mmCIF file of C-alpha atoms in Angstrom:
data_model
loop_
_atom_site.group_PDB
_atom_site.id
_atom_site.type_symbol
_atom_site.label_atom_id
_atom_site.label_comp_id
_atom_site.label_asym_id
_atom_site.label_seq_id
_atom_site.Cartn_x
_atom_site.Cartn_y
_atom_site.Cartn_z
ATOM 1 C CA MET L 46 10.599 32.851 51.817
ATOM 2 C CA ALA L 47 7.264 33.978 52.876
ATOM 3 C CA ARG L 48 5.490 31.201 50.882
ATOM 4 C CA LYS L 49 7.831 28.624 52.586
ATOM 5 C CA ALA L 50 6.799 29.816 55.939
ATOM 6 C CA ASP L 51 3.228 29.759 55.309
ATOM 7 C CA ARG L 52 3.422 26.203 54.019
ATOM 8 C CA ILE L 53 4.929 25.618 57.421
ATOM 9 C CA LEU L 54 2.324 27.320 59.152
ATOM 10 C CA THR L 55 -0.355 25.271 57.215
ATOM 11 C CA LEU L 56 1.036 22.168 58.383
ATOM 12 C CA GLN L 57 1.072 23.431 61.871
ATOM 13 C CA VAL L 58 -2.429 24.753 61.874
ATOM 14 C CA SER L 59 -3.519 21.352 60.217
ATOM 15 C CA ALA L 60 -2.125 19.448 62.844
ATOM 16 C CA VAL L 61 -4.042 21.414 65.653
ATOM 17 C CA GLN L 62 -7.240 20.716 63.582
ATOM 18 C CA GLY L 63 -5.995 17.041 63.002
ATOM 19 C CA LEU L 64 -5.318 16.538 66.814
ATOM 20 C CA TYR L 65 -8.564 18.373 67.800
ATOM 21 C CA TRP L 66 -10.787 15.891 65.806
ATOM 22 C CA MET L 67 -8.642 12.945 67.122
ATOM 23 C CA VAL L 68 -9.434 13.942 70.722
ATOM 24 C CA PHE L 69 -13.079 14.320 69.859
ATOM 25 C CA CYS L 70 -13.299 10.806 68.645
ATOM 26 C CA PRO L 71 -12.767 8.857 71.800
ATOM 27 C CA ILE L 72 -14.409 11.352 73.914
ATOM 28 C CA ALA L 73 -17.296 12.506 71.943
ATOM 29 C CA SER L 74 -17.974 10.330 69.007
ATOM 30 C CA TYR L 75 -17.548 7.053 71.269
ATOM 31 C CA ALA L 76 -19.464 8.574 74.360
ATOM 32 C CA SER L 77 -22.444 6.587 73.836
ATOM 33 C CA VAL L 78 -20.216 3.366 73.513
ATOM 34 C CA TYR L 79 -18.362 4.363 76.744
ATOM 35 C CA LEU L 80 -21.438 5.191 78.631
ATOM 36 C CA LEU L 81 -23.510 2.449 77.707
ATOM 37 C CA SER L 82 -20.698 0.265 79.117
ATOM 38 C CA ARG L 83 -21.153 2.054 82.223
ATOM 39 C CA ASP L 84 -24.683 0.996 82.495
ATOM 40 C CA PHE L 85 -26.052 4.306 81.182
ATOM 41 C CA SER L 86 -29.420 4.096 79.465
ATOM 42 C CA SER L 87 -29.846 5.939 76.074
ATOM 43 C CA GLN L 88 -32.154 8.627 77.973
ATOM 44 C CA ARG L 89 -29.335 9.161 80.511
ATOM 45 C CA ILE L 90 -26.676 9.323 77.944
ATOM 46 C CA GLY L 91 -28.751 12.019 76.132
ATOM 47 C CA TRP L 92 -29.019 14.103 79.524
ATOM 48 C CA VAL L 93 -24.933 13.881 79.993
ATOM 49 C CA ILE L 94 -24.580 15.090 76.290
ATOM 50 C CA ALA L 95 -27.228 17.810 76.476
ATOM 51 C CA VAL L 96 -26.062 19.316 79.874
ATOM 52 C CA SER L 97 -22.376 19.601 78.646
ATOM 53 C CA ASN L 98 -24.192 21.324 75.595
ATOM 54 C CA VAL L 99 -25.759 23.854 77.642
ATOM 55 C CA LEU L 100 -22.393 24.427 79.481
ATOM 56 C CA ALA L 101 -20.549 24.850 76.224
ATOM 57 C CA ILE L 102 -23.275 27.238 74.867
ATOM 58 C CA VAL L 103 -22.754 29.533 78.153
ATOM 59 C CA LEU L 104 -19.091 29.234 77.804
ATOM 60 C CA GLN L 105 -18.687 29.543 73.958
ATOM 61 C CA PRO L 106 -19.843 33.007 73.316
ATOM 62 C CA ALA L 107 -18.044 34.319 76.848
ATOM 63 C CA LEU L 108 -14.737 32.966 75.608
ATOM 64 C CA GLY L 109 -15.338 34.291 72.238
ATOM 65 C CA ALA L 110 -16.052 37.899 73.649
ATOM 66 C CA LEU L 111 -13.326 37.583 76.218
ATOM 67 C CA VAL L 112 -10.708 36.785 73.457
ATOM 68 C CA ASP L 113 -12.128 39.502 70.979
ATOM 69 C CA LYS L 114 -12.053 42.267 73.799
ATOM 70 C CA VAL L 115 -9.016 41.439 75.779
ATOM 71 C CA ARG L 116 -5.960 41.409 73.582
ATOM 72 C CA ARG L 117 -3.524 40.237 76.329
ATOM 73 C CA ILE L 118 -5.700 37.061 76.342
ATOM 74 C CA SER L 119 -4.520 34.821 73.459
ATOM 75 C CA LEU L 120 -6.255 32.057 71.948
ATOM 76 C CA LYS L 121 -3.628 29.871 72.589
ATOM 77 C CA ALA L 122 -3.683 30.363 76.437
ATOM 78 C CA VAL L 123 -7.447 29.623 76.525
ATOM 79 C CA MET L 124 -7.052 26.667 74.393
ATOM 80 C CA ALA L 125 -4.240 25.234 76.772
ATOM 81 C CA ILE L 126 -6.288 26.192 79.767
ATOM 82 C CA LEU L 127 -9.341 24.277 78.367
ATOM 83 C CA SER L 128 -7.179 21.175 77.594
ATOM 84 C CA LEU L 129 -5.652 21.034 81.035
ATOM 85 C CA LEU L 130 -9.057 21.007 82.310
ATOM 86 C CA CYS L 131 -10.003 18.217 80.079
ATOM 87 C CA MET L 132 -6.835 16.202 80.814
ATOM 88 C CA LEU L 133 -7.611 16.699 84.598
ATOM 89 C CA MET L 134 -11.314 15.161 84.365
ATOM 90 C CA LEU L 135 -9.924 12.421 82.049
ATOM 91 C CA GLY L 136 -7.440 11.680 84.660
ATOM 92 C CA GLY L 137 -10.244 11.507 87.245
ATOM 93 C CA LEU L 138 -12.053 8.864 85.050
ATOM 94 C CA ILE L 139 -8.930 6.645 84.933
ATOM 95 C CA LEU L 140 -7.840 6.882 88.637
ATOM 96 C CA LEU L 141 -11.004 7.445 90.699
ATOM 97 C CA GLN L 142 -13.279 4.968 88.641
ATOM 98 C CA PRO L 143 -16.233 6.803 90.035
ATOM 99 C CA GLY L 144 -19.868 5.636 90.112
ATOM 100 C CA MET L 145 -22.652 6.566 87.685
ATOM 101 C CA ILE L 146 -22.936 10.272 89.156
ATOM 102 C CA GLY L 147 -19.218 10.831 89.347
ATOM 103 C CA THR L 148 -18.835 9.393 85.742
ATOM 104 C CA ALA L 149 -21.823 11.689 84.483
ATOM 105 C CA VAL L 150 -20.376 14.932 86.353
ATOM 106 C CA LEU L 151 -16.793 14.380 84.956
ATOM 107 C CA TYR L 152 -18.103 13.509 81.315
ATOM 108 C CA VAL L 153 -20.350 16.465 81.233
ATOM 109 C CA LEU L 154 -17.178 18.772 81.984
ATOM 110 C CA ILE L 155 -15.077 16.998 79.667
ATOM 111 C CA ILE L 156 -17.346 17.388 76.711
ATOM 112 C CA ALA L 157 -18.240 20.954 77.538
ATOM 113 C CA PHE L 158 -14.721 22.106 77.695
ATOM 114 C CA LEU L 159 -14.124 20.162 74.341
ATOM 115 C CA LEU L 160 -16.934 21.667 72.694
ATOM 116 C CA SER L 161 -16.125 25.207 73.861
ATOM 117 C CA MET L 162 -12.660 24.872 72.126
ATOM 118 C CA GLN L 163 -14.179 23.935 68.617
ATOM 119 C CA PRO L 164 -14.828 27.797 67.555
ATOM 120 C CA LEU L 165 -11.496 28.810 69.161
ATOM 121 C CA VAL L 166 -9.716 26.349 66.756
ATOM 122 C CA THR L 167 -11.611 27.702 63.882
ATOM 123 C CA SER L 168 -10.983 31.250 64.869
ATOM 124 C CA LEU L 169 -7.285 30.423 65.362
ATOM 125 C CA THR L 170 -6.951 29.496 61.552
ATOM 126 C CA PHE L 171 -8.886 32.898 60.594
ATOM 127 C CA ARG L 172 -6.521 34.739 62.769
ATOM 128 C CA TYR L 173 -3.682 33.854 60.666
ATOM 129 C CA ILE L 174 -5.788 34.168 57.271
ATOM 130 C CA ASN L 175 -6.767 37.765 58.179
ATOM 131 C CA ALA L 176 -3.245 38.585 59.236
ATOM 132 C CA GLY L 177 -2.107 37.909 55.525
ATOM 133 C CA HIS L 178 -0.906 34.347 55.728
ATOM 134 C CA ASP L 179 -1.770 32.156 52.509
ATOM 135 C CA ILE L 180 -3.641 29.626 54.645
ATOM 136 C CA SER L 181 -6.837 27.502 53.288
ATOM 137 C CA PHE L 182 -9.279 26.939 55.835
ATOM 138 C CA GLY L 183 -10.492 23.983 53.670
ATOM 139 C CA VAL L 184 -7.135 22.259 53.836
ATOM 140 C CA THR L 185 -6.586 22.556 57.553
ATOM 141 C CA ARG L 186 -10.032 21.528 58.389
ATOM 142 C CA SER L 187 -9.914 18.560 56.134
ATOM 143 C CA ALA L 188 -6.965 17.419 58.148
ATOM 144 C CA GLY L 189 -9.278 16.871 61.070
ATOM 145 C CA SER L 190 -11.250 14.517 58.815
ATOM 146 C CA ILE L 191 -8.231 12.567 57.850
ATOM 147 C CA PHE L 192 -6.963 12.134 61.494
ATOM 148 C CA PHE L 193 -10.385 11.396 62.573
ATOM 149 C CA ALA L 194 -10.920 8.780 59.749
ATOM 150 C CA ILE L 195 -7.739 7.189 60.619
ATOM 151 C CA LEU L 196 -8.339 6.793 64.403
ATOM 152 C CA SER L 197 -11.935 5.792 64.403
ATOM 153 C CA PRO L 198 -11.895 2.375 62.931
ATOM 154 C CA LEU L 199 -8.758 1.642 65.292
ATOM 155 C CA LEU L 200 -10.584 2.669 68.161
ATOM 156 C CA GLY L 201 -13.684 0.495 67.059
ATOM 157 C CA ILE L 202 -11.338 -2.693 66.860
ATOM 158 C CA LEU L 203 -9.428 -1.781 69.999
ATOM 159 C CA VAL L 204 -12.647 -1.433 71.839
ATOM 160 C CA ASP L 205 -14.160 -4.543 70.336
ATOM 161 C CA ARG L 206 -11.190 -6.703 71.407
ATOM 162 C CA ASN L 207 -10.403 -5.167 74.550
ATOM 163 C CA SER L 208 -13.015 -2.897 76.389
ATOM 164 C CA THR L 209 -14.102 0.734 76.694
ATOM 165 C CA ALA L 210 -11.706 1.414 79.398
ATOM 166 C CA ILE L 211 -9.119 2.459 76.630
ATOM 167 C CA LEU L 212 -11.121 5.482 75.503
ATOM 168 C CA PRO L 213 -10.354 7.890 78.352
ATOM 169 C CA PHE L 214 -6.616 6.620 78.006
ATOM 170 C CA ALA L 215 -6.796 7.494 74.450
ATOM 171 C CA GLY L 216 -8.089 10.909 75.037
ATOM 172 C CA LEU L 217 -5.519 11.873 77.750
ATOM 173 C CA ILE L 218 -2.630 10.888 75.439
ATOM 174 C CA LEU L 219 -4.163 12.872 72.370
ATOM 175 C CA PHE L 220 -4.717 15.800 74.367
ATOM 176 C CA THR L 221 -1.051 15.888 75.526
ATOM 177 C CA VAL L 222 0.042 15.940 72.079
ATOM 178 C CA TYR L 223 -2.296 18.450 71.016
ATOM 179 C CA LEU L 224 -1.552 20.836 73.738
ATOM 180 C CA LEU L 225 2.243 20.533 72.768
ATOM 181 C CA VAL L 226 1.390 21.342 69.135
ATOM 182 C CA VAL L 227 -1.025 24.289 70.194
ATOM 183 C CA GLN L 228 1.852 25.801 72.196
ATOM 184 C CA SER L 229 4.394 25.458 69.459
ATOM 185 C CA LEU L 230 2.361 27.903 66.842
ATOM 186 C CA PRO L 231 3.693 31.140 66.138
ATOM 187 C CA LYS L 232 2.291 34.224 67.417
ATOM 188 C CA VAL L 233 -0.353 35.800 65.313
ATOM 189 C CA ALA L 234 0.570 39.443 64.018
ATOM 190 C CA GLU L 235 -1.415 42.038 65.552
ATOM 191 C CA ILE L 236 -4.105 43.526 63.146
ATOM 192 C CA PRO L 237 -3.910 47.234 63.134
ATOM 193 C CA GLN L 238 -6.557 49.259 65.192
ATOM 194 C CA VAL L 239 -9.321 50.820 63.867
ATOM 195 C CA LEU L 240 -8.880 54.620 62.976
ATOM 196 C CA GLU L 241 -10.907 57.131 65.132
ATOM 197 C CA THR L 242 -12.868 58.060 62.062
ATOM 198 C CA ASP L 243 -13.632 54.649 61.629
ATOM 199 C CA LYS L 244 -14.843 54.152 65.318
ATOM 200 C CA GLU L 245 -17.146 57.371 65.046
ATOM 201 C CA GLU L 246 -18.645 55.826 61.933
ATOM 202 C CA HIS L 247 -19.494 52.533 63.676
ATOM 203 C CA LYS L 248 -20.269 54.041 67.145
ATOM 204 C CA GLY L 249 -24.177 53.884 66.611
ATOM 205 C CA SER L 250 -24.086 50.541 65.323
ATOM 206 C CA LEU L 251 -21.954 49.328 68.562
ATOM 207 C CA GLU L 252 -24.426 50.612 70.816
ATOM 208 C CA VAL L 253 -27.260 48.636 69.398
ATOM 209 C CA GLY L 254 -26.032 45.273 70.382
ATOM 210 C CA PHE L 255 -24.004 42.477 68.591
ATOM 211 C CA LEU L 256 -27.204 40.505 67.022
ATOM 212 C CA ARG L 257 -29.014 43.446 65.905
ATOM 213 C CA ARG L 258 -25.968 44.615 63.497
ATOM 214 C CA TYR L 259 -26.413 41.740 61.403
ATOM 215 C CA ASP L 260 -29.951 41.650 59.673
ATOM 216 C CA ARG L 261 -31.539 38.107 59.496
ATOM 217 C CA PHE L 262 -28.496 36.647 61.721
ATOM 218 C CA ILE L 263 -30.934 35.025 64.330
ATOM 219 C CA PRO L 264 -32.768 32.842 62.005
ATOM 220 C CA PHE L 265 -29.764 31.797 60.442
ATOM 221 C CA LEU L 266 -28.705 30.817 63.933
ATOM 222 C CA ILE L 267 -31.967 28.926 64.649
ATOM 223 C CA GLY L 268 -31.603 27.368 61.234
ATOM 224 C CA ILE L 269 -28.298 25.856 62.489
ATOM 225 C CA ALA L 270 -29.759 24.609 65.839
ATOM 226 C CA CYS L 271 -32.395 22.965 63.807
ATOM 227 C CA LEU L 272 -30.031 21.086 61.383
ATOM 228 C CA PHE L 273 -27.975 20.156 64.424
ATOM 229 C CA ILE L 274 -30.675 18.213 66.130
ATOM 230 C CA PHE L 275 -30.623 15.657 63.478
ATOM 231 C CA HIS L 276 -26.609 16.012 63.414
ATOM 232 C CA SER L 277 -26.544 15.023 67.178
ATOM 233 C CA ILE L 278 -28.863 12.218 66.752
ATOM 234 C CA ILE L 279 -26.889 10.688 64.239
ATOM 235 C CA ASN L 280 -23.306 11.278 66.101
ATOM 236 C CA ASN L 281 -24.457 10.613 69.800
ATOM 237 C CA PHE L 282 -26.627 7.508 69.020
ATOM 238 C CA LEU L 283 -24.867 5.914 66.377
ATOM 239 C CA PRO L 284 -24.175 2.671 68.455
ATOM 240 C CA GLN L 285 -27.800 2.330 68.856
ATOM 241 C CA ILE L 286 -28.787 2.995 65.256
ATOM 242 C CA MET L 287 -26.119 0.382 64.154
ATOM 243 C CA VAL L 288 -27.517 -2.178 66.602
ATOM 244 C CA SER L 289 -30.936 -1.543 65.414
ATOM 245 C CA VAL L 290 -29.570 -2.932 62.034
ATOM 246 C CA GLY L 291 -27.385 -5.483 63.151
ATOM 247 C CA GLY L 292 -24.148 -3.752 63.564
ATOM 248 C CA ARG L 293 -21.502 -4.075 66.280
ATOM 249 C CA GLU L 294 -18.628 -1.764 67.549
ATOM 250 C CA THR L 295 -16.386 -2.182 64.559
ATOM 251 C CA ASP L 296 -19.259 -1.327 62.273
ATOM 252 C CA ILE L 297 -19.314 2.194 64.259
ATOM 253 C CA GLY L 298 -15.797 2.786 63.580
ATOM 254 C CA VAL L 299 -16.097 2.097 59.723
ATOM 255 C CA SER L 300 -19.378 4.109 59.825
ATOM 256 C CA LEU L 301 -17.482 7.246 61.342
ATOM 257 C CA THR L 302 -14.557 6.689 58.840
ATOM 258 C CA ILE L 303 -16.991 6.936 55.848
ATOM 259 C CA ALA L 304 -18.485 10.108 57.150
ATOM 260 C CA ALA L 305 -15.048 11.593 57.946
ATOM 261 C CA LEU L 306 -13.646 10.861 54.529
ATOM 262 C CA CYS L 307 -16.706 11.947 52.905
ATOM 263 C CA GLU L 308 -16.324 15.331 54.152
ATOM 264 C CA MET L 309 -12.750 15.889 52.968
ATOM 265 C CA PRO L 310 -13.730 16.670 49.175
ATOM 266 C CA ALA L 311 -15.930 19.467 50.334
ATOM 267 C CA PHE L 312 -13.226 20.892 52.694
ATOM 268 C CA LEU L 313 -10.496 20.667 50.328
ATOM 269 C CA GLY L 314 -12.696 21.844 47.096
ATOM 270 C CA PHE L 315 -14.509 24.576 49.133
ATOM 271 C CA ASN L 316 -11.953 27.363 47.880
ATOM 272 C CA TYR L 317 -12.656 26.514 44.344
ATOM 273 C CA LEU L 318 -16.512 25.889 44.745
ATOM 274 C CA VAL L 319 -16.761 29.286 46.182
ATOM 275 C CA ARG L 320 -15.266 31.101 43.388
ATOM 276 C CA LYS L 321 -17.733 29.377 41.075
ATOM 277 C CA ILE L 322 -20.935 29.336 43.305
ATOM 278 C CA ARG L 323 -22.090 31.990 45.870
ATOM 279 C CA ASN L 324 -21.202 31.192 49.475
ATOM 280 C CA GLN L 325 -25.172 31.671 50.384
ATOM 281 C CA THR L 326 -26.051 29.128 47.565
ATOM 282 C CA LEU L 327 -23.665 26.657 48.982
ATOM 283 C CA LEU L 328 -25.228 26.916 52.463
ATOM 284 C CA ILE L 329 -28.731 26.392 50.864
ATOM 285 C CA VAL L 330 -27.464 23.052 49.372
ATOM 286 C CA SER L 331 -26.051 21.984 52.564
ATOM 287 C CA GLY L 332 -29.520 22.449 54.170
ATOM 288 C CA VAL L 333 -31.260 20.320 51.512
ATOM 289 C CA PHE L 334 -28.634 17.459 51.732
ATOM 290 C CA TYR L 335 -29.163 17.447 55.586
ATOM 291 C CA VAL L 336 -32.963 16.694 54.668
ATOM 292 C CA LEU L 337 -32.006 14.045 52.203
ATOM 293 C CA ARG L 338 -29.505 12.466 54.587
ATOM 294 C CA SER L 339 -32.031 12.484 57.229
ATOM 295 C CA VAL L 340 -34.537 10.547 55.061
ATOM 296 C CA VAL L 341 -32.028 8.083 54.267
ATOM 297 C CA PHE L 342 -31.268 7.312 57.739
ATOM 298 C CA LEU L 343 -35.022 6.949 58.857
ATOM 299 C CA LEU L 344 -35.539 4.696 55.934
ATOM 300 C CA ALA L 345 -32.180 2.511 56.575
ATOM 301 C CA ALA L 346 -32.726 -1.025 57.250
ATOM 302 C CA SER L 347 -29.211 -2.323 56.912
ATOM 303 C CA ILE L 348 -25.417 -1.311 57.913
ATOM 304 C CA TRP L 349 -25.058 -0.709 54.035
ATOM 305 C CA THR L 350 -27.954 1.927 53.994
ATOM 306 C CA VAL L 351 -26.695 3.742 57.160
ATOM 307 C CA ASN L 352 -23.145 4.059 55.271
ATOM 308 C CA VAL L 353 -25.004 5.455 52.517
ATOM 309 C CA GLY L 354 -26.654 8.220 54.651
ATOM 310 C CA GLN L 355 -22.935 8.732 56.118
ATOM 311 C CA ALA L 356 -21.549 9.285 52.737
ATOM 312 C CA LEU L 357 -24.088 12.177 52.254
ATOM 313 C CA GLN L 358 -22.077 13.994 54.820
ATOM 314 C CA VAL L 359 -20.182 15.372 51.999
ATOM 315 C CA LEU L 360 -22.804 17.921 50.835
ATOM 316 C CA SER L 361 -24.364 18.340 54.413
ATOM 317 C CA PHE L 362 -21.987 18.689 57.168
ATOM 318 C CA GLY L 363 -18.864 18.819 54.967
ATOM 319 C CA LEU L 364 -20.378 21.740 52.833
ATOM 320 C CA PHE L 365 -21.980 23.576 55.754
ATOM 321 C CA ILE L 366 -18.628 23.952 57.862
ATOM 322 C CA PRO L 367 -16.535 25.797 55.647
ATOM 323 C CA ALA L 368 -19.517 27.906 54.203
ATOM 324 C CA SER L 369 -20.818 28.980 57.736
ATOM 325 C CA VAL L 370 -17.231 29.828 58.679
ATOM 326 C CA TYR L 371 -16.526 31.911 55.382
ATOM 327 C CA PHE L 372 -19.889 33.573 55.794
ATOM 328 C CA VAL L 373 -19.425 34.982 59.242
ATOM 329 C CA ASN L 374 -15.825 35.902 58.505
ATOM 330 C CA LYS L 375 -17.031 37.863 55.423
ATOM 331 C CA LEU L 376 -19.874 39.385 56.936
ATOM 332 C CA MET L 377 -18.499 40.481 60.396
ATOM 333 C CA ARG L 378 -16.384 43.194 61.400
ATOM 334 C CA GLU L 379 -13.004 41.918 62.696
ATOM 335 C CA GLU L 380 -13.823 42.670 66.178
ATOM 336 C CA ASP L 381 -16.942 40.520 65.928
ATOM 337 C CA ARG L 382 -15.646 37.548 64.332
ATOM 338 C CA VAL L 383 -14.589 35.215 67.289
ATOM 339 C CA LYS L 384 -17.976 36.202 68.862
ATOM 340 C CA GLY L 385 -19.801 35.332 65.679
ATOM 341 C CA GLN L 386 -17.986 32.005 65.128
ATOM 342 C CA SER L 387 -18.627 31.299 68.610
ATOM 343 C CA LEU L 388 -22.315 32.036 68.247
ATOM 344 C CA VAL L 389 -22.889 29.581 65.322
ATOM 345 C CA THR L 390 -20.915 26.848 67.353
ATOM 346 C CA GLY L 391 -23.108 27.857 70.296
ATOM 347 C CA MET L 392 -26.341 27.414 68.157
ATOM 348 C CA SER L 393 -25.167 23.991 66.782
ATOM 349 C CA THR L 394 -24.599 23.003 70.445
ATOM 350 C CA LEU L 395 -27.990 24.105 71.306
ATOM 351 C CA GLY L 396 -29.386 21.748 68.610
ATOM 352 C CA SER L 397 -27.247 19.105 69.861
ATOM 353 C CA PHE L 398 -28.867 19.917 73.429
ATOM 354 C CA PHE L 399 -32.266 19.219 71.906
ATOM 355 C CA GLY L 400 -31.209 16.224 69.866
ATOM 356 C CA SER L 401 -29.577 14.481 72.773
ATOM 357 C CA VAL L 402 -32.440 14.799 75.409
ATOM 358 C CA VAL L 403 -35.256 14.135 72.938
ATOM 359 C CA GLY L 404 -33.359 11.662 71.095
ATOM 360 C CA GLY L 405 -32.336 9.664 73.799
ATOM 361 C CA ARG L 406 -35.890 9.654 75.442
ATOM 362 C CA LEU L 407 -37.353 8.579 71.987
ATOM 363 C CA ILE L 408 -34.886 5.713 71.652
ATOM 364 C CA ASP L 409 -35.941 4.385 74.936
ATOM 365 C CA GLN L 410 -39.435 4.930 74.483
ATOM 366 C CA SER L 411 -40.116 4.154 70.962
ATOM 367 C CA GLY L 412 -37.223 3.126 69.402
ATOM 368 C CA VAL L 413 -34.444 4.534 66.987
ATOM 369 C CA GLY L 414 -37.189 5.351 64.295
ATOM 370 C CA GLY L 415 -38.872 7.627 66.529
ATOM 371 C CA ALA L 416 -35.716 9.790 67.175
ATOM 372 C CA LEU L 417 -34.762 9.763 63.384
ATOM 373 C CA ALA L 418 -38.258 11.048 62.563
ATOM 374 C CA PHE L 419 -37.732 13.915 65.139
ATOM 375 C CA GLY L 420 -34.281 14.628 63.582
ATOM 376 C CA LEU L 421 -35.892 14.672 59.831
ATOM 377 C CA ALA L 422 -38.563 17.375 61.159
ATOM 378 C CA GLY L 423 -35.602 19.346 62.619
ATOM 379 C CA THR L 424 -33.623 19.450 59.150
ATOM 380 C CA VAL L 425 -36.920 20.391 57.339
ATOM 381 C CA VAL L 426 -37.199 23.412 59.590
ATOM 382 C CA GLY L 427 -33.612 24.309 59.513
ATOM 383 C CA CYS L 428 -33.271 24.079 55.730
ATOM 384 C CA LEU L 429 -36.229 26.579 55.334
ATOM 385 C CA LEU L 430 -34.800 29.005 57.668
ATOM 386 C CA MET L 431 -31.379 28.859 56.200
ATOM 387 C CA ILE L 432 -33.117 29.569 52.869
ATOM 388 C CA TYR L 433 -34.954 32.669 54.381
ATOM 389 C CA ALA L 434 -31.983 33.746 56.189
ATOM 390 C CA VAL L 435 -29.211 34.072 53.551
ATOM 391 C CA SER L 436 -31.662 34.580 50.400
ATOM 392 C CA LYS L 437 -31.227 38.209 48.827
ATOM 393 C CA ARG L 438 -34.078 40.533 49.187
ATOM 394 C CA LYS L 439 -35.249 43.325 47.005
ATOM 395 C CA GLY L 440 -33.361 46.479 47.616
ATOM 396 C CA GLY L 441 -31.205 44.880 50.085
ATOM 397 C CA GLY L 442 -28.265 42.563 50.773
ATOM 398 C CA ILE L 443 -27.837 39.608 52.841
ATOM 399 C CA LEU L 444 -27.825 39.651 56.493
ATOM 400 C CA ARG L 445 -26.875 43.563 56.324
ATOM 401 C CA ALA L 446 -25.190 45.345 59.134
ATOM 402 C CA THR L 447 -27.604 48.011 60.633
ATOM 403 C CA PRO L 448 -26.481 51.589 60.216
#
């Protein structure tokens, strides 16, 4: 009976992941397409996405800490509030038809609230896992890739045949369904409180601050930010990259689908991989493939080679996401996990900030090649920091908690 209940719960959590990434598609993945149609330059688009990333960096750890510390505030409630705020802003875009400044303000808020939900969706999955439910993060997260892969080419065709005006409508409809599914999830069983003796044992470490508890976590976070400089350039400026090699809106949708489908084997096979290969090794492999992927994009001269670069998503982003999530979940104590996931997402958002601002400016001033070269530099630095942060040392573990 329990196994049947867990299978139903897996479907529900998978639906949440799937719908979240479906919402992400018209709002964030097609942001550049939408804003270009509203006469935004690449540099202005970069600033819109960058400012939203800064807002998300502030919100993500704050929301994570709030959910960790205040048990009366549930993940579902926070996710519902953020969803309703996004829906309100999308309604503003549709009904008010604002000018450039109004559009920029609304879009900044929409993306900021959307990004702030990302670690909460991840943490929701692990709340059920840590409560004893038999749920695979890889399976649930792969639903996000499947749903995204289904939607992105359809949006590309619809935008090509109609206009970008359909994008906020699509986001509003999908958010409505997402909100209903989130509210249908069962309550997570409460995790037993830490015994007094355990509290005394951890008292000293609790006083030194969150980041000092976990050795080398800071270089790990900085490495993530560097990798996501490149990741954001590809995601935010894919329309400009496609145009530079002769592509159009339908090619953007196909390219996004290839990337989403290629994530799936890593997500679905991660539980098997992590039993055979150390999780830290998988993180290093993902860093190396980020470097290889950035080289392919820099050298790409056709739609075909851009799509080859997208296919390398399988061992870069596809491997990094479950590996980093499991890494934090295993490394940190229960009371730190939402905060830890929020910091990982926050640093990826910080990388997206620099990728958006600098990438947009470089595209306007020196073309797509300049932005991709900047992304390559970011992946090299990020990969080296990742290797340093997760490698074992003589006489010590990896990212040890301070005594």
